[in-house]
C-alpha cells in the first residue's frame, strides 16, 4: 500500500491493519487506529494492501469486517464518521484492491472490493447502494475498479474461475449486475480504459 498525503499529513495502513497519521514535516505520529480490530475483521492472507482514499476530511478504508465492510474515518482524529455493513459473506476479508470515488448520476459514490464482492456506497453517508458478489472463490480481487463510461470493470484473481467481469450499473447507481465476463486473471496491475478501449494484462497459471 502506498502512503497518501493531505494537508501536511501522511497516512498509511500496514498489513495487520494499523492505520497511522504522521506529521509530514518531522514524521511525528499524531494518531493511530487498527481498522481490523475496530471493525471486527480478520487479517487477509497477504495482509491489508489497499491505498487509502482521502475524501475531504475523511479517509475511506475497506476492513471487510463484521462491524463494517467499508468505513470512513475523520482524517484529523481517526474517529469513525460512518460505517457500512453489507450482508456478511462467509470468511470475507478485505481484498487487495483500493477504493475509488466517482460521480454517478449526480451522487458521490465510493466503489470498493473485498475478497468476495464489489460494493458501492454514498460517500457522504455510507449508505449501501448495491453489492455484487462475483467469482472471488479462491483468492480475491487485487486490482482497482475501472470506470468505463457507464460500465465498471472488475479484475479477478480466482485460480479456479479466472474471471474478470464488466458490471452494468443503473443510472441511479442503486443496482448493478454482471454484463459479461472474460477468462482473464490479473494478479497485479490494474486495467486501463482509454478512448473506448480496455487494456488488460492476463497472467497464466
Short mmCIF file of C-alpha atoms in Angstrom, two decimals:
data_model
loop_
_atom_site.label_atom_id
_atom_site.label_comp_id
_atom_site.label_asym_id
_atom_site.label_seq_id
_atom_site.Cartn_x
_atom_site.Cartn_y
_atom_site.Cartn_z
CA UNK A 1 0.00 0.00 0.00
CA UNK A 2 1.26 3.46 -0.88
CA UNK A 3 1.22 6.37 1.56
CA UNK A 4 -1.08 9.28 0.81
CA UNK A 5 -0.60 12.96 1.63
CA UNK A 6 -3.19 15.57 2.63
CA UNK A 7 -2.82 19.00 4.23
CA UNK A 8 0.59 18.41 5.77
CA UNK A 9 -0.17 14.88 6.97
CA UNK A 10 0.90 11.45 5.71
CA UNK A 11 -1.44 8.48 6.08
CA UNK A 12 -0.63 4.78 5.76
CA UNK A 13 -2.14 1.41 6.70
CA UNK A 14 0.09 -1.65 7.16
CA UNK A 15 -0.57 -5.37 6.67
CA UNK A 16 -2.08 -6.08 10.14
CA UNK A 17 -4.43 -3.08 9.74
CA UNK A 18 -2.64 -0.37 11.74
CA UNK A 19 -3.55 2.99 10.19
CA UNK A 20 -1.30 5.88 11.18
CA UNK A 21 -1.35 9.65 10.68
CA UNK A 22 2.08 11.31 10.64
CA UNK A 23 3.21 14.91 10.53
CA UNK A 24 4.85 15.28 7.10
CA UNK A 25 7.46 17.70 8.43
CA UNK A 26 9.03 15.55 11.13
CA UNK A 27 7.34 12.14 10.95
CA UNK A 28 5.75 12.55 14.40
CA UNK A 29 2.88 10.12 14.98
CA UNK A 30 -0.32 12.12 15.54
CA UNK A 31 -2.83 9.29 15.91
CA UNK A 32 -3.23 5.63 15.07
CA UNK A 33 -6.03 3.07 14.97
CA UNK A 34 -6.23 -0.59 13.95
CA UNK A 35 -9.09 -0.76 11.47
CA UNK A 36 -9.34 -4.56 11.64
CA UNK A 37 -9.72 -4.59 15.43
CA UNK A 38 -12.20 -1.69 15.39
CA UNK A 39 -14.48 -3.26 12.81
CA UNK A 40 -14.22 -6.93 13.78
CA UNK A 41 -12.22 -8.01 10.73
CA UNK A 42 -9.66 -10.71 10.03
CA UNK A 43 -6.20 -10.14 8.58
CA UNK A 44 -6.26 -11.18 4.89
CA UNK A 45 -3.81 -13.87 3.78
CA UNK A 46 -1.30 -11.33 2.46
CA UNK A 47 -2.27 -8.50 4.83
CA UNK A 48 -4.02 -5.21 4.14
CA UNK A 49 -2.60 -3.64 1.00
CA UNK A 50 -5.13 -1.02 -0.11
CA UNK A 51 -4.07 2.53 -0.86
CA UNK A 52 -6.12 4.84 1.34
CA UNK A 53 -8.65 7.18 -0.27
CA UNK A 54 -8.85 10.75 1.06
CA UNK A 55 -12.25 12.41 0.56
CA UNK A 56 -12.29 15.88 2.10
CA UNK A 57 -11.97 15.39 5.86
CA UNK A 58 -12.48 11.63 5.58
CA UNK A 59 -10.26 8.61 4.98
CA UNK A 60 -12.05 5.71 3.28
CA UNK A 61 -11.00 2.20 4.38
CA UNK A 62 -12.16 -1.32 3.49
CA UNK A 63 -11.84 -3.53 6.60
CA UNK A 64 -14.21 -6.21 5.28
CA UNK A 65 -15.31 -6.97 8.86
CA UNK A 66 -18.46 -7.95 10.73
CA UNK A 67 -18.95 -4.41 12.02
CA UNK A 68 -18.08 -2.67 8.76
CA UNK A 69 -17.40 -3.73 5.20
CA UNK A 70 -16.45 -0.17 4.29
CA UNK A 71 -15.89 2.81 6.59
CA UNK A 72 -14.90 6.47 6.71
CA UNK A 73 -12.62 7.88 9.42
CA UNK A 74 -12.01 11.52 10.30
CA UNK A 75 -8.53 12.25 8.95
CA UNK A 76 -7.75 14.64 11.82
CA UNK A 77 -8.68 12.32 14.70
CA UNK A 78 -9.20 8.78 13.40
CA UNK A 79 -12.78 8.75 14.74
CA UNK A 80 -15.38 6.77 12.79
CA UNK A 81 -17.55 9.07 10.64
CA UNK A 82 -19.68 6.34 9.08
CA UNK A 83 -19.58 2.61 8.53
CA UNK A 84 -21.38 0.39 6.06
CA UNK A 85 -22.09 -3.26 6.83
CA UNK A 86 -23.24 -5.22 3.80
CA UNK A 87 -24.80 -8.66 4.44
CA UNK A 88 -21.78 -10.72 5.56
CA UNK A 89 -20.21 -13.32 3.32
CA UNK A 90 -18.63 -16.48 4.71
CA UNK A 91 -14.95 -15.92 5.59
CA UNK A 92 -14.99 -12.47 3.99
CA UNK A 93 -11.94 -10.27 4.49
CA UNK A 94 -10.55 -7.15 2.93
CA UNK A 95 -9.32 -7.72 -0.59
CA UNK A 96 -6.12 -6.36 -2.12
CA UNK A 97 -7.86 -3.64 -4.08
CA UNK A 98 -8.20 0.10 -3.41
CA UNK A 99 -11.46 2.10 -3.34
CA UNK A 100 -12.33 4.78 -5.90
CA UNK A 101 -14.54 7.87 -5.69
CA UNK A 102 -16.81 8.63 -8.66
CA UNK A 103 -19.74 10.85 -9.59
CA UNK A 104 -22.57 8.59 -10.72
CA UNK A 105 -25.98 10.03 -11.58
CA UNK A 106 -25.27 13.13 -9.52
CA UNK A 107 -24.21 11.07 -6.49
CA UNK A 108 -20.75 10.98 -4.96
CA UNK A 109 -20.11 7.26 -4.75
CA UNK A 110 -17.31 5.13 -3.27
CA UNK A 111 -16.76 1.78 -5.01
CA UNK A 112 -14.60 -0.90 -3.40
CA UNK A 113 -13.93 -4.64 -3.50
CA UNK A 114 -13.48 -7.15 -0.68
CA UNK A 115 -12.39 -10.77 -1.00
CA UNK A 116 -15.85 -11.79 -2.20
CA UNK A 117 -17.62 -8.85 -3.79
CA UNK A 118 -17.74 -5.32 -5.12
CA UNK A 119 -19.98 -2.72 -3.48
CA UNK A 120 -20.95 0.93 -3.80
CA UNK A 121 -21.90 3.35 -1.02
CA UNK A 122 -22.80 7.02 -0.79
CA UNK A 123 -19.59 8.90 0.01
CA UNK A 124 -21.25 11.34 2.42
CA UNK A 125 -23.33 8.91 4.49
CA UNK A 126 -22.02 5.38 3.90
CA UNK A 127 -25.46 4.24 2.72
CA UNK A 128 -25.18 0.97 0.80
CA UNK A 129 -26.28 1.44 -2.82
CA UNK A 130 -25.54 -2.00 -4.25
CA UNK A 131 -23.41 -5.06 -3.80
CA UNK A 132 -22.45 -7.65 -6.41
CA UNK A 133 -20.91 -10.98 -5.50
CA UNK A 134 -18.50 -12.12 -8.19
CA UNK A 135 -16.30 -15.19 -8.62
CA UNK A 136 -13.86 -14.43 -5.81
CA UNK A 137 -13.84 -18.11 -4.84
CA UNK A 138 -10.18 -18.70 -4.08
CA UNK A 139 -8.19 -15.51 -3.64
CA UNK A 140 -9.62 -12.00 -4.13
CA UNK A 141 -9.89 -9.01 -6.36
CA UNK A 142 -6.50 -7.32 -6.17
CA UNK A 143 -6.85 -4.50 -8.66
CA UNK A 144 -8.61 -1.14 -8.63
CA UNK A 145 -12.12 -0.96 -10.18
CA UNK A 146 -12.00 0.79 -13.56
CA UNK A 147 -14.79 3.10 -14.69
CA UNK A 148 -15.62 2.59 -18.38
CA UNK A 149 -18.23 5.20 -19.18
CA UNK A 150 -21.44 3.78 -17.69
CA UNK A 151 -19.83 0.40 -17.01
CA UNK A 152 -17.46 -0.83 -14.31
CA UNK A 153 -14.67 -3.36 -14.88
CA UNK A 154 -13.57 -5.63 -12.04
CA UNK A 155 -10.44 -7.80 -12.32
CA UNK A 156 -10.42 -11.14 -10.51
CA UNK A 157 -7.64 -13.44 -9.33
CA UNK A 158 -9.53 -16.69 -8.77
CA UNK A 159 -7.23 -19.60 -9.59
CA UNK A 160 -10.22 -21.78 -10.47
CA UNK A 161 -12.52 -19.47 -12.42
CA UNK A 162 -10.04 -16.81 -13.57
CA UNK A 163 -12.87 -14.46 -14.46
CA UNK A 164 -12.87 -10.69 -14.80
CA UNK A 165 -16.25 -9.02 -15.15
CA UNK A 166 -17.87 -5.92 -16.60
CA UNK A 167 -20.73 -4.63 -14.47
CA UNK A 168 -23.74 -2.70 -15.73
CA UNK A 169 -24.69 -0.10 -13.14
CA UNK A 170 -28.08 1.63 -13.21
CA UNK A 171 -28.19 5.40 -13.93
CA UNK A 172 -29.34 5.97 -10.33
CA UNK A 173 -26.49 3.76 -9.04
CA UNK A 174 -28.93 1.71 -6.97
CA UNK A 175 -28.21 -1.69 -8.56
CA UNK A 176 -25.55 -3.50 -10.56
CA UNK A 177 -25.40 -6.75 -12.49
CA UNK A 178 -22.82 -8.68 -14.47
CA UNK A 179 -22.86 -7.77 -18.18
CA UNK A 180 -20.12 -10.12 -19.37
CA UNK A 181 -17.01 -11.93 -18.15
CA UNK A 182 -13.64 -12.91 -19.56
CA UNK A 183 -11.37 -15.85 -18.58
CA UNK A 184 -8.69 -13.37 -17.51
CA UNK A 185 -6.73 -13.32 -14.24
CA UNK A 186 -4.99 -10.06 -13.39
CA UNK A 187 -2.83 -10.68 -10.33
CA UNK A 188 -1.37 -7.19 -10.09
CA UNK A 189 -1.53 -4.02 -12.09
CA UNK A 190 -4.96 -2.52 -12.79
CA UNK A 191 -6.55 -2.31 -16.21
CA UNK A 192 -6.72 0.88 -18.25
CA UNK A 193 -9.67 2.41 -20.11
CA UNK A 194 -8.56 4.79 -22.86
CA UNK A 195 -10.63 6.18 -25.75
CA UNK A 196 -13.23 3.43 -25.55
CA UNK A 197 -10.70 0.60 -25.29
CA UNK A 198 -9.98 -1.54 -22.22
CA UNK A 199 -6.40 -2.77 -21.76
CA UNK A 200 -5.91 -5.85 -19.53
CA UNK A 201 -2.82 -7.82 -18.54
CA UNK A 202 -3.58 -11.56 -18.28
CA UNK A 203 -1.50 -13.79 -16.00
CA UNK A 204 -1.49 -17.51 -16.76
CA UNK A 205 -1.03 -20.27 -14.22
#
